[in-house]
PDB file of C-alpha atoms in Angstrom:
ATOM      1  CA  MET Y   9      66.658 -23.261  64.821  1.00  0.00           C
ATOM      2  CA  LYS Y  10      63.029 -22.712  65.760  1.00  0.00           C
ATOM      3  CA  LYS Y  11      60.405 -25.441  65.679  1.00  0.00           C
ATOM      4  CA  ASP Y  12      56.894 -25.323  67.124  1.00  0.00           C
ATOM      5  CA  ARG Y  13      57.730 -22.094  68.975  1.00  0.00           C
ATOM      6  CA  ILE Y  14      60.716 -23.756  70.662  1.00  0.00           C
ATOM      7  CA  THR Y  15      64.165 -22.342  69.882  1.00  0.00           C
ATOM      8  CA  TYR Y  16      67.149 -24.678  69.644  1.00  0.00           C
ATOM      9  CA  PRO Y  17      70.849 -23.718  69.394  1.00  0.00           C
ATOM     10  CA  ASP Y  18      72.247 -23.374  65.874  1.00  0.00           C
ATOM     11  CA  GLY Y  19      75.847 -23.922  66.978  1.00  0.00           C
ATOM     12  CA  ILE Y  20      77.398 -27.105  68.316  1.00  0.00           C
ATOM     13  CA  LEU Y  21      78.973 -25.442  71.360  1.00  0.00           C
ATOM     14  CA  ASP Y  22      75.637 -24.039  72.552  1.00  0.00           C
ATOM     15  CA  LEU Y  23      73.920 -27.328  71.738  1.00  0.00           C
ATOM     16  CA  LEU Y  24      76.372 -29.240  73.922  1.00  0.00           C
ATOM     17  CA  LYS Y  25      75.477 -26.985  76.854  1.00  0.00           C
ATOM     18  CA  VAL Y  26      71.930 -28.413  76.848  1.00  0.00           C
ATOM     19  CA  PRO Y  27      72.088 -31.782  78.677  1.00  0.00           C
ATOM     20  CA  GLU Y  28      69.279 -33.511  76.747  1.00  0.00           C
ATOM     21  CA  LEU Y  29      70.536 -32.333  73.358  1.00  0.00           C
ATOM     22  CA  ARG Y  30      74.078 -33.333  74.269  1.00  0.00           C
ATOM     23  CA  ARG Y  31      72.852 -36.800  75.211  1.00  0.00           C
ATOM     24  CA  LEU Y  32      70.859 -37.137  71.984  1.00  0.00           C
ATOM     25  CA  ILE Y  33      73.596 -36.022  69.608  1.00  0.00           C
ATOM     26  CA  ARG Y  34      76.191 -38.236  71.296  1.00  0.00           C
ATOM     27  CA  GLN Y  35      73.800 -41.146  70.967  1.00  0.00           C
ATOM     28  CA  ASP Y  36      73.112 -40.294  67.326  1.00  0.00           C
ATOM     29  CA  MET Y  37      76.810 -39.888  66.480  1.00  0.00           C
ATOM     30  CA  GLY Y  38      77.586 -43.256  68.071  1.00  0.00           C
ATOM     31  CA  SER Y  39      77.148 -44.995  64.717  1.00  0.00           C
ATOM     32  CA  SER Y  40      79.851 -42.792  63.146  1.00  0.00           C
ATOM     33  CA  PRO Y  41      83.245 -43.183  64.894  1.00  0.00           C
ATOM     34  CA  LEU Y  42      84.738 -40.072  63.272  1.00  0.00           C
ATOM     35  CA  LEU Y  43      81.860 -37.827  64.355  1.00  0.00           C
ATOM     36  CA  ALA Y  44      81.798 -39.407  67.809  1.00  0.00           C
ATOM     37  CA  ASN Y  45      85.533 -38.704  68.180  1.00  0.00           C
ATOM     38  CA  GLU Y  46      85.068 -35.106  67.041  1.00  0.00           C
ATOM     39  CA  LEU Y  47      82.350 -34.577  69.626  1.00  0.00           C
ATOM     40  CA  GLU Y  48      84.627 -35.898  72.342  1.00  0.00           C
ATOM     41  CA  PHE Y  49      87.376 -33.598  71.059  1.00  0.00           C
ATOM     42  CA  LEU Y  50      85.055 -30.616  71.592  1.00  0.00           C
ATOM     43  CA  LEU Y  51      83.825 -31.840  74.960  1.00  0.00           C
ATOM     44  CA  SER Y  52      87.281 -32.744  76.286  1.00  0.00           C
ATOM     45  CA  PRO Y  53      90.060 -30.940  74.372  1.00  0.00           C
ATOM     46  CA  PRO Y  54      93.279 -32.986  74.349  1.00  0.00           C
ATOM     47  CA  ILE Y  55      96.560 -32.060  75.968  1.00  0.00           C
ATOM     48  CA  PRO Y  56      98.648 -30.418  73.192  1.00  0.00           C
ATOM     49  CA  SER Y  57     101.447 -32.960  73.540  1.00  0.00           C
ATOM     50  CA  GLU Y  58      98.993 -35.835  72.948  1.00  0.00           C
ATOM     51  CA  VAL Y  59      96.909 -34.457  70.081  1.00  0.00           C
ATOM     52  CA  TYR Y  60      98.967 -36.053  67.306  1.00  0.00           C
ATOM     53  CA  VAL Y  61      99.060 -39.557  68.751  1.00  0.00           C
ATOM     54  CA  LYS Y  62      95.449 -39.475  69.864  1.00  0.00           C
ATOM     55  CA  TYR Y  63      93.773 -37.777  66.887  1.00  0.00           C
ATOM     56  CA  LEU Y  64      96.068 -37.170  63.895  1.00  0.00           C
ATOM     57  CA  SER Y  65      98.587 -39.966  63.371  1.00  0.00           C
ATOM     58  CA  PRO Y  66      97.898 -42.791  60.879  1.00  0.00           C
ATOM     59  CA  ASP Y  67      97.388 -45.090  63.886  1.00  0.00           C
ATOM     60  CA  ALA Y  68      95.502 -42.552  65.998  1.00  0.00           C
ATOM     61  CA  GLU Y  69      93.443 -43.879  68.904  1.00  0.00           C
ATOM     62  CA  ASN Y  70      90.513 -41.597  68.043  1.00  0.00           C
ATOM     63  CA  PRO Y  71      90.925 -40.413  64.433  1.00  0.00           C
ATOM     64  CA  VAL Y  72      89.046 -37.301  63.343  1.00  0.00           C
ATOM     65  CA  LYS Y  73      88.397 -35.529  60.067  1.00  0.00           C
ATOM     66  CA  VAL Y  74      90.235 -32.203  59.772  1.00  0.00           C
ATOM     67  CA  ALA Y  75      91.377 -29.946  56.943  1.00  0.00           C
ATOM     68  CA  ASP Y  76      94.343 -31.298  54.961  1.00  0.00           C
ATOM     69  CA  GLN Y  77      96.406 -28.205  55.787  1.00  0.00           C
ATOM     70  CA  ILE Y  78      96.135 -28.922  59.511  1.00  0.00           C
ATOM     71  CA  ARG Y  79      97.073 -32.568  59.122  1.00  0.00           C
ATOM     72  CA  GLN Y  80     100.034 -31.673  56.879  1.00  0.00           C
ATOM     73  CA  ALA Y  81     101.270 -29.054  59.346  1.00  0.00           C
ATOM     74  CA  ALA Y  82     101.098 -31.584  62.183  1.00  0.00           C
ATOM     75  CA  SER Y  83     102.980 -34.191  60.142  1.00  0.00           C
ATOM     76  CA  GLN Y  84     105.730 -31.689  59.284  1.00  0.00           C
ATOM     77  CA  MET Y  85     106.104 -30.796  62.954  1.00  0.00           C
ATOM     78  CA  MET Y  86     106.524 -34.459  63.857  1.00  0.00           C
ATOM     79  CA  ARG Y  87     109.243 -34.878  61.196  1.00  0.00           C
ATOM     80  CA  GLY Y  88     111.049 -31.635  62.079  1.00  0.00           C
ATOM     81  CA  THR Y  89     112.493 -30.077  65.193  1.00  0.00           C
ATOM     82  CA  SER Y  90     109.154 -28.734  66.467  1.00  0.00           C
ATOM     83  CA  SER Y  91     107.754 -32.052  67.681  1.00  0.00           C
ATOM     84  CA  ALA Y  92     108.176 -30.963  71.306  1.00  0.00           C
ATOM     85  CA  ASP Y  93     107.046 -27.356  70.849  1.00  0.00           C
ATOM     86  CA  LEU Y  94     103.898 -27.208  73.006  1.00  0.00           C
ATOM     87  CA  ASP Y  95     102.967 -23.716  71.825  1.00  0.00           C
ATOM     88  CA  LYS Y  96     102.802 -24.905  68.229  1.00  0.00           C
ATOM     89  CA  TRP Y  97     100.793 -27.978  69.231  1.00  0.00           C
ATOM     90  CA  SER Y  98      98.410 -25.713  71.138  1.00  0.00           C
ATOM     91  CA  LYS Y  99      97.881 -23.810  67.891  1.00  0.00           C
ATOM     92  CA  ILE Y 100      97.186 -27.109  66.102  1.00  0.00           C
ATOM     93  CA  VAL Y 101      94.564 -27.951  68.741  1.00  0.00           C
ATOM     94  CA  ALA Y 102      92.969 -24.513  68.279  1.00  0.00           C
ATOM     95  CA  LEU Y 103      92.905 -24.921  64.482  1.00  0.00           C
ATOM     96  CA  MET Y 104      91.366 -28.383  64.786  1.00  0.00           C
ATOM     97  CA  ARG Y 105      88.727 -27.093  67.174  1.00  0.00           C
ATOM     98  CA  LYS Y 106      87.851 -24.232  64.824  1.00  0.00           C
ATOM     99  CA  ASP Y 107      87.654 -26.583  61.823  1.00  0.00           C
ATOM    100  CA  ILE Y 108      85.441 -29.116  63.617  1.00  0.00           C
ATOM    101  CA  ILE Y 109      83.110 -26.422  64.972  1.00  0.00           C
ATOM    102  CA  LYS Y 110      82.716 -24.901  61.492  1.00  0.00           C
ATOM    103  CA  ARG Y 111      81.763 -28.260  59.967  1.00  0.00           C
ATOM    104  CA  PHE Y 112      79.345 -29.134  62.764  1.00  0.00           C
ATOM    105  CA  ASP Y 113      77.660 -25.726  62.629  1.00  0.00           C
ATOM    106  CA  SER Y 114      77.239 -25.764  58.852  1.00  0.00           C
ATOM    107  CA  LYS Y 115      76.348 -29.419  58.213  1.00  0.00           C
ATOM    108  CA  ILE Y 116      76.134 -31.771  61.175  1.00  0.00           C
ATOM    109  CA  VAL Y 117      73.868 -29.783  63.512  1.00  0.00           C
ATOM    110  CA  PRO Y 118      71.265 -28.913  60.805  1.00  0.00           C
ATOM    111  CA  ALA Y 119      71.230 -32.587  59.761  1.00  0.00           C
ATOM    112  CA  PHE Y 120      70.849 -33.689  63.391  1.00  0.00           C
ATOM    113  CA  TYR Y 121      67.677 -31.600  63.712  1.00  0.00           C
ATOM    114  CA  GLN Y 122      66.186 -33.623  60.844  1.00  0.00           C
ATOM    115  CA  ARG Y 123      67.015 -36.994  62.361  1.00  0.00           C
ATOM    116  CA  ASP Y 124      64.327 -39.273  63.801  1.00  0.00           C
ATOM    117  CA  ILE Y 125      66.026 -39.375  67.193  1.00  0.00           C
ATOM    118  CA  PHE Y 126      65.647 -35.607  67.556  1.00  0.00           C
ATOM    119  CA  ARG Y 127      62.195 -35.409  65.969  1.00  0.00           C
ATOM    120  CA  LYS Y 128      60.738 -38.001  68.346  1.00  0.00           C
ATOM    121  CA  TRP Y 129      62.278 -36.313  71.368  1.00  0.00           C
ATOM    122  CA  HIS Y 130      61.131 -32.886  70.168  1.00  0.00           C
ATOM    123  CA  GLU Y 131      57.554 -34.118  69.658  1.00  0.00           C
ATOM    124  CA  GLN Y 132      57.392 -35.485  73.202  1.00  0.00           C
ATOM    125  CA  THR Y 133      58.974 -32.345  74.625  1.00  0.00           C
ATOM    126  CA  ALA Y 134      56.755 -29.987  72.628  1.00  0.00           C
ATOM    127  CA  ILE Y 135      53.547 -31.804  73.571  1.00  0.00           C
ATOM    128  CA  ALA Y 136      54.520 -31.890  77.256  1.00  0.00           C
ATOM    129  CA  LYS Y 137      55.273 -28.169  77.154  1.00  0.00           C
ATOM    130  CA  ALA Y 138      52.007 -27.432  75.351  1.00  0.00           C
ATOM    131  CA  LYS Y 139      49.985 -29.427  77.892  1.00  0.00           C
ATOM    132  CA  ALA Y 140      51.670 -27.613  80.767  1.00  0.00           C
ATOM    133  CA  ASN Y 141      50.675 -24.249  79.328  1.00  0.00           C
ATOM    134  CA  MET Y 142      47.229 -25.070  77.939  1.00  0.00           C
ATOM    135  CA  GLY Y 143      44.196 -23.222  79.183  1.00  0.00           C
ATOM    136  CA  ASP Y 144      40.883 -24.565  80.436  1.00  0.00           C
ATOM    137  CA  PRO Y 145      39.356 -26.983  77.860  1.00  0.00           C
ATOM    138  CA  LYS Y 146      35.844 -25.891  78.849  1.00  0.00           C
ATOM    139  CA  LYS Y 147      36.644 -22.278  78.005  1.00  0.00           C
ATOM    140  CA  VAL Y 148      38.111 -23.324  74.662  1.00  0.00           C
ATOM    141  CA  ALA Y 149      35.033 -25.446  73.923  1.00  0.00           C
ATOM    142  CA  LYS Y 150      32.821 -22.469  74.729  1.00  0.00           C
ATOM    143  CA  LYS Y 151      34.910 -20.220  72.496  1.00  0.00           C
ATOM    144  CA  LEU Y 152      34.508 -22.732  69.655  1.00  0.00           C
ATOM    145  CA  ASP Y 153      30.766 -22.845  70.351  1.00  0.00           C
ATOM    146  CA  LEU Y 154      30.785 -26.603  71.030  1.00  0.00           C
ATOM    147  CA  ASP Y 155      28.038 -28.260  73.023  1.00  0.00           C
ATOM    148  CA  GLU Y 156      28.644 -30.520  76.018  1.00  0.00           C
ATOM    149  CA  HIS Y 157      29.098 -33.620  73.859  1.00  0.00           C
ATOM    150  CA  TYR Y 158      32.450 -32.657  72.338  1.00  0.00           C
ATOM    151  CA  ASP Y 159      35.234 -35.247  72.177  1.00  0.00           C
ATOM    152  CA  ALA Y 160      37.697 -34.283  74.931  1.00  0.00           C
ATOM    153  CA  ASN Y 161      40.602 -36.149  73.302  1.00  0.00           C
ATOM    154  CA  ILE Y 162      40.157 -34.370  69.973  1.00  0.00           C
ATOM    155  CA  LEU Y 163      39.792 -31.031  71.760  1.00  0.00           C
ATOM    156  CA  GLU Y 164      43.082 -31.648  73.577  1.00  0.00           C
ATOM    157  CA  LYS Y 165      44.820 -32.360  70.243  1.00  0.00           C
ATOM    158  CA  TYR Y 166      43.367 -29.121  68.893  1.00  0.00           C
ATOM    159  CA  MET Y 167      44.647 -27.158  71.896  1.00  0.00           C
ATOM    160  CA  ILE Y 168      48.117 -28.713  71.561  1.00  0.00           C
ATOM    161  CA  ALA Y 169      48.285 -27.825  67.862  1.00  0.00           C
ATOM    162  CA  GLN Y 170      47.245 -24.255  68.669  1.00  0.00           C
ATOM    163  CA  ALA Y 171      49.781 -23.958  71.477  1.00  0.00           C
ATOM    164  CA  LEU Y 172      52.556 -25.121  69.145  1.00  0.00           C
ATOM    165  CA  GLY Y 173      51.538 -22.780  66.343  1.00  0.00           C
ATOM    166  CA  ARG Y 174      50.560 -25.623  64.007  1.00  0.00           C
ATOM    167  CA  THR Y 175      47.764 -23.655  62.362  1.00  0.00           C
ATOM    168  CA  ASP Y 176      47.060 -26.022  59.457  1.00  0.00           C
ATOM    169  CA  GLU Y 177      46.898 -29.018  61.770  1.00  0.00           C
ATOM    170  CA  ALA Y 178      44.688 -27.105  64.212  1.00  0.00           C
ATOM    171  CA  ALA Y 179      42.272 -26.210  61.394  1.00  0.00           C
ATOM    172  CA  LYS Y 180      41.959 -29.872  60.352  1.00  0.00           C
ATOM    173  CA  ILE Y 181      41.411 -30.985  63.944  1.00  0.00           C
ATOM    174  CA  GLU Y 182      38.819 -28.269  64.503  1.00  0.00           C
ATOM    175  CA  LYS Y 183      36.899 -29.502  61.463  1.00  0.00           C
ATOM    176  CA  LYS Y 184      37.025 -33.053  62.799  1.00  0.00           C
ATOM    177  CA  LEU Y 185      35.984 -31.801  66.231  1.00  0.00           C
ATOM    178  CA  ARG Y 186      32.936 -30.036  64.841  1.00  0.00           C
ATOM    179  CA  GLU Y 187      31.967 -32.996  62.669  1.00  0.00           C
ATOM    180  CA  GLY Y 188      32.462 -35.467  65.476  1.00  0.00           C
ATOM    181  CA  HIS Y 189      29.879 -34.132  67.897  1.00  0.00           C
ATOM    182  CA  ALA Y 190      26.359 -32.787  67.872  1.00  0.00           C
ATOM    183  CA  THR Y 191      26.445 -29.076  67.203  1.00  0.00           C
ATOM    184  CA  ASP Y 192      23.623 -26.822  68.307  1.00  0.00           C
ATOM    185  CA  LEU Y 193      22.583 -26.323  64.674  1.00  0.00           C
ATOM    186  CA  ARG Y 194      22.304 -30.052  64.016  1.00  0.00           C
ATOM    187  CA  HIS Y 195      20.306 -30.481  67.222  1.00  0.00           C
ATOM    188  CA  ILE Y 196      17.884 -27.723  66.186  1.00  0.00           C
ATOM    189  CA  GLU Y 197      17.456 -29.260  62.726  1.00  0.00           C
ATOM    190  CA  HIS Y 198      16.709 -32.623  64.314  1.00  0.00           C
ATOM    191  CA  GLN Y 199      14.099 -31.111  66.629  1.00  0.00           C
ATOM    192  CA  VAL Y 200      12.395 -29.321  63.718  1.00  0.00           C
ATOM    193  CA  ARG Y 201      12.280 -32.569  61.726  1.00  0.00           C
ATOM    194  CA  LYS Y 202      10.781 -34.433  64.694  1.00  0.00           C
ATOM    195  CA  ARG Y 203       8.103 -31.781  65.147  1.00  0.00           C
ATOM    196  CA  LYS Y 204       7.136 -31.893  61.467  1.00  0.00           C
ATOM    197  CA  GLU Y 205       6.933 -35.690  61.558  1.00  0.00           C
ATOM    198  CA  LYS Y 206       4.660 -35.619  64.581  1.00  0.00           C
ATOM    199  CA  GLU Y 207       2.435 -32.949  63.078  1.00  0.00           C
ATOM    200  CA  ALA Y 208       2.014 -35.066  59.926  1.00  0.00           C
ATOM    201  CA  THR Y 209       1.544 -38.547  61.430  1.00  0.00           C
ATOM    202  CA  GLY Y 210       0.964 -38.057  65.118  1.00  0.00           C
ATOM    203  CA  LYS Y 211       4.201 -39.926  65.855  1.00  0.00           C
ATOM    204  CA  THR Y 212       7.882 -39.146  65.503  1.00  0.00           C
ATOM    205  CA  GLU Y 213      10.206 -41.444  63.576  1.00  0.00           C
ATOM    206  CA  ALA Y 214      11.592 -42.753  66.860  1.00  0.00           C
ATOM    207  CA  GLU Y 215       8.088 -43.543  68.083  1.00  0.00           C
ATOM    208  CA  ARG Y 216       7.267 -45.336  64.829  1.00  0.00           C
ATOM    209  CA  THR Y 217      10.466 -47.340  64.520  1.00  0.00           C
ATOM    210  CA  GLY Y 218      11.648 -47.761  68.090  1.00  0.00           C
ATOM    211  CA  VAL Y 219      14.993 -46.211  67.110  1.00  0.00           C
ATOM    212  CA  ASP Y 220      16.031 -42.699  68.175  1.00  0.00           C
ATOM    213  CA  LEU Y 221      18.961 -41.344  66.148  1.00  0.00           C
ATOM    214  CA  THR Y 222      19.175 -38.053  68.017  1.00  0.00           C
ATOM    215  CA  PRO Y 223      22.845 -36.968  67.678  1.00  0.00           C
ATOM    216  CA  ALA Y 224      23.190 -36.403  71.421  1.00  0.00           C
ATOM    217  CA  LYS Y 225      21.965 -39.934  72.175  1.00  0.00           C
ATOM    218  CA  LEU Y 226      24.298 -41.456  69.614  1.00  0.00           C
ATOM    219  CA  LEU Y 227      27.213 -39.587  71.169  1.00  0.00           C
ATOM    220  CA  ASN Y 228      26.214 -40.818  74.614  1.00  0.00           C
ATOM    221  CA  CYS Y 229      26.462 -44.365  73.252  1.00  0.00           C
ATOM    222  CA  GLY Y 230      30.059 -43.741  72.229  1.00  0.00           C
ATOM    223  CA  PHE Y 231      29.574 -43.110  68.504  1.00  0.00           C
ATOM    224  CA  ARG Y 232      31.772 -40.386  67.010  1.00  0.00           C
ATOM    225  CA  ASN Y 233      30.955 -39.862  63.329  1.00  0.00           C
ATOM    226  CA  VAL Y 234      27.306 -39.128  64.073  1.00  0.00           C
ATOM    227  CA  SER Y 235      26.998 -36.667  61.205  1.00  0.00           C
ATOM    228  CA  GLU Y 236      27.887 -39.351  58.647  1.00  0.00           C
ATOM    229  CA  LYS Y 237      24.825 -40.507  56.712  1.00  0.00           C
ATOM    230  CA  LYS Y 238      26.222 -44.001  56.098  1.00  0.00           C
ATOM    231  CA  LEU Y 239      26.879 -44.522  59.802  1.00  0.00           C
ATOM    232  CA  ARG Y 240      23.390 -43.370  60.778  1.00  0.00           C
ATOM    233  CA  GLU Y 241      21.887 -45.731  58.197  1.00  0.00           C
ATOM    234  CA  ALA Y 242      23.985 -48.613  59.538  1.00  0.00           C
ATOM    235  CA  ILE Y 243      22.915 -47.828  63.112  1.00  0.00           C
ATOM    236  CA  MET Y 244      19.256 -47.737  62.046  1.00  0.00           C
ATOM    237  CA  LYS Y 245      19.526 -51.118  60.286  1.00  0.00           C
ATOM    238  CA  PHE Y 246      21.480 -52.609  63.191  1.00  0.00           C
ATOM    239  CA  SER Y 247      18.882 -51.362  65.688  1.00  0.00           C
ATOM    240  CA  THR Y 248      16.015 -52.672  63.569  1.00  0.00           C
ATOM    241  CA  ALA Y 249      17.741 -56.059  63.379  1.00  0.00           C
ATOM    242  CA  VAL Y 250      18.021 -56.059  67.171  1.00  0.00           C
ATOM    243  CA  LEU Y 251      14.359 -55.119  67.598  1.00  0.00           C
ATOM    244  CA  THR Y 252      13.250 -57.868  65.217  1.00  0.00           C
ATOM    245  CA  ALA Y 253      15.710 -60.431  66.624  1.00  0.00           C
ATOM    246  CA  LYS Y 254      17.459 -60.967  63.271  1.00  0.00           C
ATOM    247  CA  LYS Y 255      20.820 -62.035  64.610  1.00  0.00           C
ATOM    248  CA  ALA Y 256      22.543 -62.486  61.250  1.00  0.00           C
ATOM    249  CA  ASP Y 257      21.654 -58.909  60.300  1.00  0.00           C
ATOM    250  CA  GLN Y 258      22.797 -57.690  63.706  1.00  0.00           C
ATOM    251  CA  LYS Y 259      26.237 -59.166  63.116  1.00  0.00           C
ATOM    252  CA  ALA Y 260      26.496 -57.817  59.556  1.00  0.00           C
ATOM    253  CA  PHE Y 261      25.539 -54.245  60.431  1.00  0.00           C
ATOM    254  CA  PHE Y 262      27.662 -54.317  63.597  1.00  0.00           C
ATOM    255  CA  LYS Y 263      30.720 -54.946  61.386  1.00  0.00           C
ATOM    256  CA  LYS Y 264      29.656 -52.104  59.105  1.00  0.00           C
ATOM    257  CA  ILE Y 265      29.347 -49.739  62.082  1.00  0.00           C
ATOM    258  CA  GLN Y 266      32.846 -50.690  63.222  1.00  0.00           C
ATOM    259  CA  ALA Y 267      34.232 -49.969  59.750  1.00  0.00           C
ATOM    260  CA  LEU Y 268      32.639 -46.508  59.690  1.00  0.00           C
ATOM    261  CA  GLU Y 269      33.801 -45.436  63.147  1.00  0.00           C
ATOM    262  CA  PRO Y 270      37.329 -44.162  64.006  1.00  0.00           C
ATOM    263  CA  GLU Y 271      39.715 -46.602  65.690  1.00  0.00           C
ATOM    264  CA  SER Y 272      39.594 -44.546  68.880  1.00  0.00           C
ATOM    265  CA  GLY Y 273      35.785 -44.573  68.954  1.00  0.00           C
ATOM    266  CA  ILE Y 274      34.241 -46.056  72.077  1.00  0.00           C
ATOM    267  CA  ALA Y 275      31.394 -47.762  70.224  1.00  0.00           C
ATOM    268  CA  ARG Y 276      33.793 -49.372  67.756  1.00  0.00           C
ATOM    269  CA  ASN Y 277      35.670 -51.081  70.558  1.00  0.00           C
ATOM    270  CA  MET Y 278      32.601 -52.529  72.303  1.00  0.00           C
ATOM    271  CA  THR Y 279      31.377 -56.087  71.891  1.00  0.00           C
ATOM    272  CA  ILE Y 280      28.100 -56.409  70.019  1.00  0.00           C
ATOM    273  CA  GLU Y 281      26.345 -57.390  73.243  1.00  0.00           C
ATOM    274  CA  ASN Y 282      27.652 -54.371  75.168  1.00  0.00           C
ATOM    275  CA  LEU Y 283      26.757 -52.034  72.309  1.00  0.00           C
ATOM    276  CA  VAL Y 284      23.147 -53.246  72.323  1.00  0.00           C
ATOM    277  CA  LYS Y 285      22.931 -52.840  76.104  1.00  0.00           C
ATOM    278  CA  THR Y 286      24.361 -49.326  75.861  1.00  0.00           C
ATOM    279  CA  MET Y 287      21.972 -48.346  73.062  1.00  0.00           C
ATOM    280  CA  ARG Y 288      19.034 -49.595  75.146  1.00  0.00           C
ATOM    281  CA  LYS Y 289      20.235 -47.760  78.236  1.00  0.00           C
ATOM    282  CA  LYS Y 290      20.779 -44.477  76.357  1.00  0.00           C
ATOM    283  CA  GLY Y 291      17.416 -44.672  74.605  1.00  0.00           C
ATOM    284  CA  VAL Y 292      18.583 -45.225  71.030  1.00  0.00           C
ATOM    285  CA  ILE Y 293      16.782 -48.576  70.937  1.00  0.00           C
ATOM    286  CA  ASN Y 294      13.348 -48.347  72.551  1.00  0.00           C
ATOM    287  CA  GLU Y 295      12.219 -51.622  74.031  1.00  0.00           C
ATOM    288  CA  GLY Y 296       8.762 -50.140  74.558  1.00  0.00           C
ATOM    289  CA  VAL Y 297       8.096 -50.498  70.849  1.00  0.00           C
ATOM    290  CA  TYR Y 298       9.553 -53.930  70.118  1.00  0.00           C
ATOM    291  CA  LYS Y 299      10.670 -56.962  72.049  1.00  0.00           C
ATOM    292  CA  TYR Y 300      14.076 -58.169  70.973  1.00  0.00           C
ATOM    293  CA  ASP Y 301      16.901 -60.472  71.908  1.00  0.00           C
ATOM    294  CA  VAL Y 302      20.424 -59.328  72.631  1.00  0.00           C
ATOM    295  CA  TYR Y 303      22.823 -60.978  70.206  1.00  0.00           C
ATOM    296  CA  LYS Y 304      24.913 -63.647  71.835  1.00  0.00           C
ATOM    297  CA  PRO Y 305      27.753 -65.176  69.819  1.00  0.00           C
TER     298      PRO Y 305
END
């Protein structure tokens, strides 16, 4: 079985040779006494003279599921004159082993690979392996033509998806990565718009309003969805409320900003006071244009 470029054994005997997989399947089979007993049978084959009492009798210590023909043959031996024939009991053990292996290989092992216990372990193992073999994030960012404001966490997720061959997931993450930071094209468009504004009025929008929504500055403040129109509008209204000391509006638009940002966003997880201080420090809110009060709850 191959998953995320990692190959796992298809057969139970090979699976049991891998310590972590052996531990997982024994743990998973713990809720099913029959399967747990069959695993132990494979791991520690019984002495031929004890196989009936331990595994096959109606009062067996560790009952297992085996083909009816095998169970019937064992019962006949116990009733006849062959009850002490170790060679015949050795053949019974071999038949049981073959029967159990066949069932595990065809049904139990494939089902195990779909179980949550394996999936969670595989995800952790695959990610750790991907991280160990990942290249230089800066080189990947350059290859993707990202500027210096890319989200390192999202880039790492992209690199992991690529390393594991998850092409669809990588494509979605790449789209998010490009949308979540200021690309060179967006920066150029912003500069052109600023120049046109200044040529027409003598002042840029930032100089007129005291609010600079340059994508790079927004990213430096910890915002992530800087290409979203609704977020930029909310930031503008929040900043204007700060500049004009309208505390009720500050609180309302702060909540709107939080709703529009991803849960992992830095700005979303700031207090309103810290966000205002950061926006002042990074030049989004220009105190040279307006005097304002920092919101204090």
